[in-house]
Amino acid sequence: LPFCKECWAIQLCSLCYVHTFYKGQIDIELKKRHCSSMRERALKFLTLYCQLLEIDEQGLDYLAEWEIT
C-alpha cells in the first residue's frame, strides 16, 4: 500500500494483512489502526533498546550467542 512505503517503521513491521481484511478486502481504516499500534510498539522497543545500551553497552551481547533451533 502507498502509505507503507513511506512509513518510518517499515523495516520493523510485522503487521500481517490478514488482520486488515474485512468482507474479503483490505479495510484501510482497520489497517491504519493496526499500523498505529505497531509503530507505537516499535518506538517503545527502540527506546528501551537505547536505554539498555546507555546503561551497559555490552548488556545485550549475550544474545549473539543464542542459538535458535
mmCIF file of N, CA, C and O in Angstrom:
data_model
loop_
_atom_site.group_PDB
_atom_site.id
_atom_site.type_symbol
_atom_site.label_atom_id
_atom_site.label_comp_id
_atom_site.label_asym_id
_atom_site.label_seq_id
_atom_site.Cartn_x
_atom_site.Cartn_y
_atom_site.Cartn_z
ATOM 1 N N LEU A 1 0.835 -1.183 0.000
ATOM 2 C CA LEU A 1 0.000 0.000 0.000
ATOM 3 C C LEU A 1 0.878 1.244 0.000
ATOM 4 O O LEU A 1 1.966 1.233 0.555
ATOM 5 N N PRO A 2 0.399 2.315 -0.587
ATOM 6 C CA PRO A 2 1.235 3.520 -0.725
ATOM 7 C C PRO A 2 1.776 4.068 0.593
ATOM 8 O O PRO A 2 2.925 4.449 0.670
ATOM 9 N N PHE A 3 0.960 4.076 1.649
ATOM 10 C CA PHE A 3 1.446 4.653 2.894
ATOM 11 C C PHE A 3 2.465 3.760 3.588
ATOM 12 O O PHE A 3 3.218 4.226 4.428
ATOM 13 N N CYS A 4 2.517 2.487 3.258
ATOM 14 C CA CYS A 4 3.505 1.584 3.866
ATOM 15 C C CYS A 4 4.926 1.974 3.441
ATOM 16 O O CYS A 4 5.830 1.999 4.270
ATOM 17 N N LYS A 5 5.118 2.273 2.177
ATOM 18 C CA LYS A 5 6.470 2.549 1.705
ATOM 19 C C LYS A 5 7.031 3.857 2.242
ATOM 20 O O LYS A 5 8.226 4.074 2.199
ATOM 21 N N GLU A 6 6.185 4.711 2.814
ATOM 22 C CA GLU A 6 6.650 5.962 3.394
ATOM 23 C C GLU A 6 6.715 5.904 4.918
ATOM 24 O O GLU A 6 7.029 6.898 5.566
ATOM 25 N N CYS A 7 6.443 4.756 5.491
ATOM 26 C CA CYS A 7 6.416 4.601 6.947
ATOM 27 C C CYS A 7 7.832 4.445 7.500
ATOM 28 O O CYS A 7 8.623 3.664 6.973
ATOM 29 N N TRP A 8 8.140 5.150 8.581
ATOM 30 C CA TRP A 8 9.468 5.072 9.185
ATOM 31 C C TRP A 8 9.744 3.684 9.766
ATOM 32 O O TRP A 8 10.896 3.293 9.924
ATOM 33 N N ALA A 9 8.704 2.939 10.079
ATOM 34 C CA ALA A 9 8.883 1.642 10.754
ATOM 35 C C ALA A 9 8.759 0.447 9.804
ATOM 36 O O ALA A 9 8.686 -0.684 10.264
ATOM 37 N N ILE A 10 8.786 0.678 8.520
ATOM 38 C CA ILE A 10 8.536 -0.423 7.567
ATOM 39 C C ILE A 10 9.523 -1.573 7.752
ATOM 40 O O ILE A 10 9.145 -2.733 7.633
ATOM 41 N N GLN A 11 10.776 -1.277 8.090
ATOM 42 C CA GLN A 11 11.774 -2.343 8.265
ATOM 43 C C GLN A 11 11.509 -3.176 9.519
ATOM 44 O O GLN A 11 12.028 -4.272 9.663
ATOM 45 N N LEU A 12 10.710 -2.641 10.428
ATOM 46 C CA LEU A 12 10.407 -3.323 11.688
ATOM 47 C C LEU A 12 8.997 -3.893 11.712
ATOM 48 O O LEU A 12 8.589 -4.499 12.696
ATOM 49 N N CYS A 13 8.273 -3.700 10.656
ATOM 50 C CA CYS A 13 6.849 -4.042 10.624
ATOM 51 C C CYS A 13 6.622 -5.552 10.590
ATOM 52 O O CYS A 13 7.231 -6.276 9.815
ATOM 53 N N SER A 14 5.709 -5.971 11.459
ATOM 54 C CA SER A 14 5.327 -7.381 11.473
ATOM 55 C C SER A 14 3.823 -7.527 11.238
ATOM 56 O O SER A 14 3.262 -8.585 11.489
ATOM 57 N N LEU A 15 3.214 -6.455 10.765
ATOM 58 C CA LEU A 15 1.774 -6.463 10.547
ATOM 59 C C LEU A 15 1.406 -7.404 9.406
ATOM 60 O O LEU A 15 1.950 -7.331 8.317
ATOM 61 N N CYS A 16 0.509 -8.294 9.687
ATOM 62 C CA CYS A 16 0.030 -9.237 8.685
ATOM 63 C C CYS A 16 -1.265 -8.691 8.088
ATOM 64 O O CYS A 16 -2.169 -8.266 8.816
ATOM 65 N N TYR A 17 -1.365 -8.698 6.788
ATOM 66 C CA TYR A 17 -2.555 -8.179 6.132
ATOM 67 C C TYR A 17 -3.817 -8.975 6.475
ATOM 68 O O TYR A 17 -4.914 -8.480 6.322
ATOM 69 N N VAL A 18 -3.656 -10.183 6.975
ATOM 70 C CA VAL A 18 -4.804 -10.983 7.380
ATOM 71 C C VAL A 18 -5.647 -10.213 8.398
ATOM 72 O O VAL A 18 -6.866 -10.291 8.408
ATOM 73 N N HIS A 19 -4.971 -9.440 9.249
ATOM 74 C CA HIS A 19 -5.662 -8.698 10.297
ATOM 75 C C HIS A 19 -6.352 -7.439 9.778
ATOM 76 O O HIS A 19 -7.012 -6.744 10.550
ATOM 77 N N THR A 20 -6.175 -7.118 8.517
ATOM 78 C CA THR A 20 -6.770 -5.906 7.968
ATOM 79 C C THR A 20 -7.901 -6.193 6.984
ATOM 80 O O THR A 20 -8.454 -5.269 6.409
ATOM 81 N N PHE A 21 -8.212 -7.450 6.792
ATOM 82 C CA PHE A 21 -9.285 -7.805 5.868
ATOM 83 C C PHE A 21 -10.648 -7.762 6.543
ATOM 84 O O PHE A 21 -10.804 -8.169 7.695
ATOM 85 N N TYR A 22 -11.614 -7.245 5.815
ATOM 86 C CA TYR A 22 -12.990 -7.221 6.274
ATOM 87 C C TYR A 22 -13.870 -7.401 5.043
ATOM 88 O O TYR A 22 -13.737 -6.674 4.059
ATOM 89 N N LYS A 23 -14.699 -8.399 5.072
ATOM 90 C CA LYS A 23 -15.590 -8.723 3.942
ATOM 91 C C LYS A 23 -14.811 -8.906 2.644
ATOM 92 O O LYS A 23 -15.175 -8.404 1.591
ATOM 93 N N GLY A 24 -13.706 -9.628 2.731
ATOM 94 C CA GLY A 24 -12.951 -10.005 1.540
ATOM 95 C C GLY A 24 -12.044 -8.950 0.957
ATOM 96 O O GLY A 24 -11.462 -9.154 -0.100
ATOM 97 N N GLN A 25 -11.898 -7.818 1.611
ATOM 98 C CA GLN A 25 -10.984 -6.795 1.092
ATOM 99 C C GLN A 25 -10.286 -6.074 2.239
ATOM 100 O O GLN A 25 -10.704 -6.167 3.381
ATOM 101 N N ILE A 26 -9.219 -5.370 1.897
ATOM 102 C CA ILE A 26 -8.471 -4.649 2.919
ATOM 103 C C ILE A 26 -9.293 -3.451 3.380
ATOM 104 O O ILE A 26 -9.755 -2.659 2.578
ATOM 105 N N ASP A 27 -9.480 -3.364 4.689
ATOM 106 C CA ASP A 27 -10.156 -2.228 5.301
ATOM 107 C C ASP A 27 -9.066 -1.230 5.686
ATOM 108 O O ASP A 27 -8.308 -1.452 6.634
ATOM 109 N N ILE A 28 -8.954 -0.135 4.954
ATOM 110 C CA ILE A 28 -7.883 0.839 5.145
ATOM 111 C C ILE A 28 -7.901 1.425 6.556
ATOM 112 O O ILE A 28 -6.853 1.593 7.174
ATOM 113 N N GLU A 29 -9.072 1.734 7.081
ATOM 114 C CA GLU A 29 -9.151 2.303 8.427
ATOM 115 C C GLU A 29 -8.674 1.295 9.480
ATOM 116 O O GLU A 29 -7.973 1.660 10.420
ATOM 117 N N LEU A 30 -9.052 0.049 9.305
ATOM 118 C CA LEU A 30 -8.593 -1.006 10.215
ATOM 119 C C LEU A 30 -7.077 -1.150 10.112
ATOM 120 O O LEU A 30 -6.380 -1.280 11.113
ATOM 121 N N LYS A 31 -6.558 -1.113 8.900
ATOM 122 C CA LYS A 31 -5.108 -1.197 8.686
ATOM 123 C C LYS A 31 -4.402 -0.035 9.368
ATOM 124 O O LYS A 31 -3.392 -0.223 10.030
ATOM 125 N N LYS A 32 -4.936 1.167 9.235
ATOM 126 C CA LYS A 32 -4.309 2.337 9.856
ATOM 127 C C LYS A 32 -4.277 2.199 11.378
ATOM 128 O O LYS A 32 -3.294 2.582 12.011
ATOM 129 N N ARG A 33 -5.328 1.648 11.970
ATOM 130 C CA ARG A 33 -5.339 1.451 13.422
ATOM 131 C C ARG A 33 -4.273 0.436 13.834
ATOM 132 O O ARG A 33 -3.549 0.634 14.812
ATOM 133 N N HIS A 34 -4.169 -0.657 13.073
ATOM 134 C CA HIS A 34 -3.139 -1.659 13.366
ATOM 135 C C HIS A 34 -1.746 -1.065 13.166
ATOM 136 O O HIS A 34 -0.838 -1.332 13.954
ATOM 137 N N CYS A 35 -1.584 -0.260 12.118
ATOM 138 C CA CYS A 35 -0.285 0.363 11.838
ATOM 139 C C CYS A 35 0.122 1.285 12.982
ATOM 140 O O CYS A 35 1.268 1.269 13.425
ATOM 141 N N SER A 36 -0.819 2.065 13.444
ATOM 142 C CA SER A 36 -0.537 2.997 14.530
ATOM 143 C C SER A 36 -0.069 2.241 15.773
ATOM 144 O O SER A 36 0.924 2.615 16.404
ATOM 145 N N SER A 37 -0.738 1.182 16.099
ATOM 146 C CA SER A 37 -0.375 0.367 17.253
ATOM 147 C C SER A 37 1.007 -0.259 17.069
ATOM 148 O O SER A 37 1.828 -0.278 17.991
ATOM 149 N N MET A 38 1.287 -0.759 15.879
ATOM 150 C CA MET A 38 2.580 -1.384 15.594
ATOM 151 C C MET A 38 3.703 -0.355 15.696
ATOM 152 O O MET A 38 4.761 -0.629 16.274
ATOM 153 N N ARG A 39 3.488 0.855 15.186
ATOM 154 C CA ARG A 39 4.516 1.907 15.269
ATOM 155 C C ARG A 39 4.768 2.309 16.722
ATOM 156 O O ARG A 39 5.917 2.550 17.108
ATOM 157 N N GLU A 40 3.725 2.382 17.522
ATOM 158 C CA GLU A 40 3.897 2.702 18.941
ATOM 159 C C GLU A 40 4.753 1.642 19.635
ATOM 160 O O GLU A 40 5.650 1.978 20.419
ATOM 161 N N ARG A 41 4.482 0.367 19.348
ATOM 162 C CA ARG A 41 5.277 -0.718 19.939
ATOM 163 C C ARG A 41 6.726 -0.638 19.476
ATOM 164 O O ARG A 41 7.659 -0.803 20.274
ATOM 165 N N ALA A 42 6.929 -0.391 18.189
ATOM 166 C CA ALA A 42 8.293 -0.313 17.654
ATOM 167 C C ALA A 42 9.058 0.824 18.329
ATOM 168 O O ALA A 42 10.222 0.651 18.710
ATOM 169 N N LEU A 43 8.408 1.961 18.510
ATOM 170 C CA LEU A 43 9.060 3.092 19.165
ATOM 171 C C LEU A 43 9.399 2.757 20.616
ATOM 172 O O LEU A 43 10.501 3.069 21.084
ATOM 173 N N LYS A 44 8.505 2.096 21.316
ATOM 174 C CA LYS A 44 8.780 1.703 22.704
ATOM 175 C C LYS A 44 9.964 0.744 22.769
ATOM 176 O O LYS A 44 10.834 0.873 23.637
ATOM 177 N N PHE A 45 10.004 -0.238 21.856
ATOM 178 C CA PHE A 45 11.107 -1.203 21.850
ATOM 179 C C PHE A 45 12.433 -0.535 21.515
ATOM 180 O O PHE A 45 13.460 -0.833 22.123
ATOM 181 N N LEU A 46 12.436 0.367 20.555
ATOM 182 C CA LEU A 46 13.660 1.069 20.189
ATOM 183 C C LEU A 46 14.148 1.958 21.335
ATOM 184 O O LEU A 46 15.343 2.031 21.610
ATOM 185 N N THR A 47 13.210 2.599 22.015
ATOM 186 C CA THR A 47 13.554 3.440 23.159
ATOM 187 C C THR A 47 14.174 2.593 24.262
ATOM 188 O O THR A 47 15.219 2.947 24.832
ATOM 189 N N LEU A 48 13.549 1.476 24.573
ATOM 190 C CA LEU A 48 14.076 0.572 25.601
ATOM 191 C C LEU A 48 15.456 0.053 25.221
ATOM 192 O O LEU A 48 16.370 0.009 26.048
ATOM 193 N N TYR A 49 15.624 -0.323 23.965
ATOM 194 C CA TYR A 49 16.914 -0.814 23.472
ATOM 195 C C TYR A 49 18.006 0.236 23.692
ATOM 196 O O TYR A 49 19.088 -0.070 24.216
ATOM 197 N N CYS A 50 17.710 1.473 23.330
ATOM 198 C CA CYS A 50 18.692 2.546 23.514
ATOM 199 C C CYS A 50 18.987 2.796 24.983
ATOM 200 O O CYS A 50 20.147 3.018 25.360
ATOM 201 N N GLN A 51 17.963 2.752 25.825
ATOM 202 C CA GLN A 51 18.167 2.937 27.257
ATOM 203 C C GLN A 51 19.056 1.830 27.826
ATOM 204 O O GLN A 51 19.947 2.100 28.645
ATOM 205 N N LEU A 52 18.820 0.604 27.398
ATOM 206 C CA LEU A 52 19.647 -0.508 27.876
ATOM 207 C C LEU A 52 21.103 -0.336 27.456
ATOM 208 O O LEU A 52 22.017 -0.580 28.240
ATOM 209 N N LEU A 53 21.318 0.096 26.216
ATOM 210 C CA LEU A 53 22.691 0.294 25.744
ATOM 211 C C LEU A 53 23.381 1.451 26.458
ATOM 212 O O LEU A 53 24.602 1.431 26.633
ATOM 213 N N GLU A 54 22.616 2.464 26.861
ATOM 214 C CA GLU A 54 23.204 3.569 27.621
ATOM 215 C C GLU A 54 23.656 3.101 29.004
ATOM 216 O O GLU A 54 24.658 3.584 29.521
ATOM 217 N N ILE A 55 22.942 2.169 29.577
ATOM 218 C CA ILE A 55 23.296 1.634 30.899
ATOM 219 C C ILE A 55 24.521 0.734 30.796
ATOM 220 O O ILE A 55 25.439 0.818 31.605
ATOM 221 N N ASP A 56 24.539 -0.132 29.769
ATOM 222 C CA ASP A 56 25.636 -1.087 29.602
ATOM 223 C C ASP A 56 25.755 -1.445 28.121
ATOM 224 O O ASP A 56 24.919 -2.165 27.584
ATOM 225 N N GLU A 57 26.806 -0.940 27.486
ATOM 226 C CA GLU A 57 26.980 -1.170 26.045
ATOM 227 C C GLU A 57 27.078 -2.645 25.677
ATOM 228 O O GLU A 57 26.727 -3.035 24.572
ATOM 229 N N GLN A 58 27.551 -3.469 26.580
ATOM 230 C CA GLN A 58 27.680 -4.898 26.319
ATOM 231 C C GLN A 58 26.526 -5.695 26.937
ATOM 232 O O GLN A 58 26.531 -6.920 26.914
ATOM 233 N N GLY A 59 25.549 -5.012 27.458
ATOM 234 C CA GLY A 59 24.463 -5.651 28.185
ATOM 235 C C GLY A 59 23.654 -6.650 27.381
ATOM 236 O O GLY A 59 23.053 -7.568 27.944
ATOM 237 N N LEU A 60 23.648 -6.509 26.073
ATOM 238 C CA LEU A 60 22.878 -7.428 25.224
ATOM 239 C C LEU A 60 23.767 -8.344 24.387
ATOM 240 O O LEU A 60 23.265 -9.086 23.537
ATOM 241 N N ASP A 61 25.057 -8.312 24.643
ATOM 242 C CA ASP A 61 25.993 -9.133 23.859
ATOM 243 C C ASP A 61 25.694 -10.629 23.950
ATOM 244 O O ASP A 61 25.939 -11.372 23.004
ATOM 245 N N TYR A 62 25.151 -11.047 25.077
ATOM 246 C CA TYR A 62 24.854 -12.468 25.252
ATOM 247 C C TYR A 62 23.864 -12.988 24.205
ATOM 248 O O TYR A 62 23.832 -14.178 23.894
ATOM 249 N N LEU A 63 23.079 -12.102 23.625
ATOM 250 C CA LEU A 63 22.097 -12.522 22.620
ATOM 251 C C LEU A 63 22.768 -13.061 21.360
ATOM 252 O O LEU A 63 22.198 -13.896 20.661
ATOM 253 N N ALA A 64 23.986 -12.606 21.083
ATOM 254 C CA ALA A 64 24.710 -13.086 19.898
ATOM 255 C C ALA A 64 25.084 -14.557 20.035
ATOM 256 O O ALA A 64 25.314 -15.229 19.031
ATOM 257 N N GLU A 65 25.086 -15.051 21.257
ATOM 258 C CA GLU A 65 25.453 -16.448 21.485
ATOM 259 C C GLU A 65 24.246 -17.388 21.456
ATOM 260 O O GLU A 65 24.413 -18.607 21.460
ATOM 261 N N TRP A 66 23.076 -16.837 21.440
ATOM 262 C CA TRP A 66 21.860 -17.671 21.418
ATOM 263 C C TRP A 66 21.752 -18.424 20.100
ATOM 264 O O TRP A 66 22.069 -17.903 19.031
ATOM 265 N N GLU A 67 21.324 -19.638 20.198
ATOM 266 C CA GLU A 67 21.094 -20.454 19.007
ATOM 267 C C GLU A 67 19.642 -20.881 18.995
ATOM 268 O O GLU A 67 19.158 -21.496 19.947
ATOM 269 N N ILE A 68 18.969 -20.534 17.952
ATOM 270 C CA ILE A 68 17.545 -20.884 17.821
ATOM 271 C C ILE A 68 17.446 -22.160 17.006
ATOM 272 O O ILE A 68 17.940 -22.235 15.887
ATOM 273 N N THR A 69 16.829 -23.137 17.602
ATOM 274 C CA THR A 69 16.692 -24.413 16.896
ATOM 275 C C THR A 69 15.241 -24.794 16.729
ATOM 276 O O THR A 69 14.357 -24.296 17.338
#
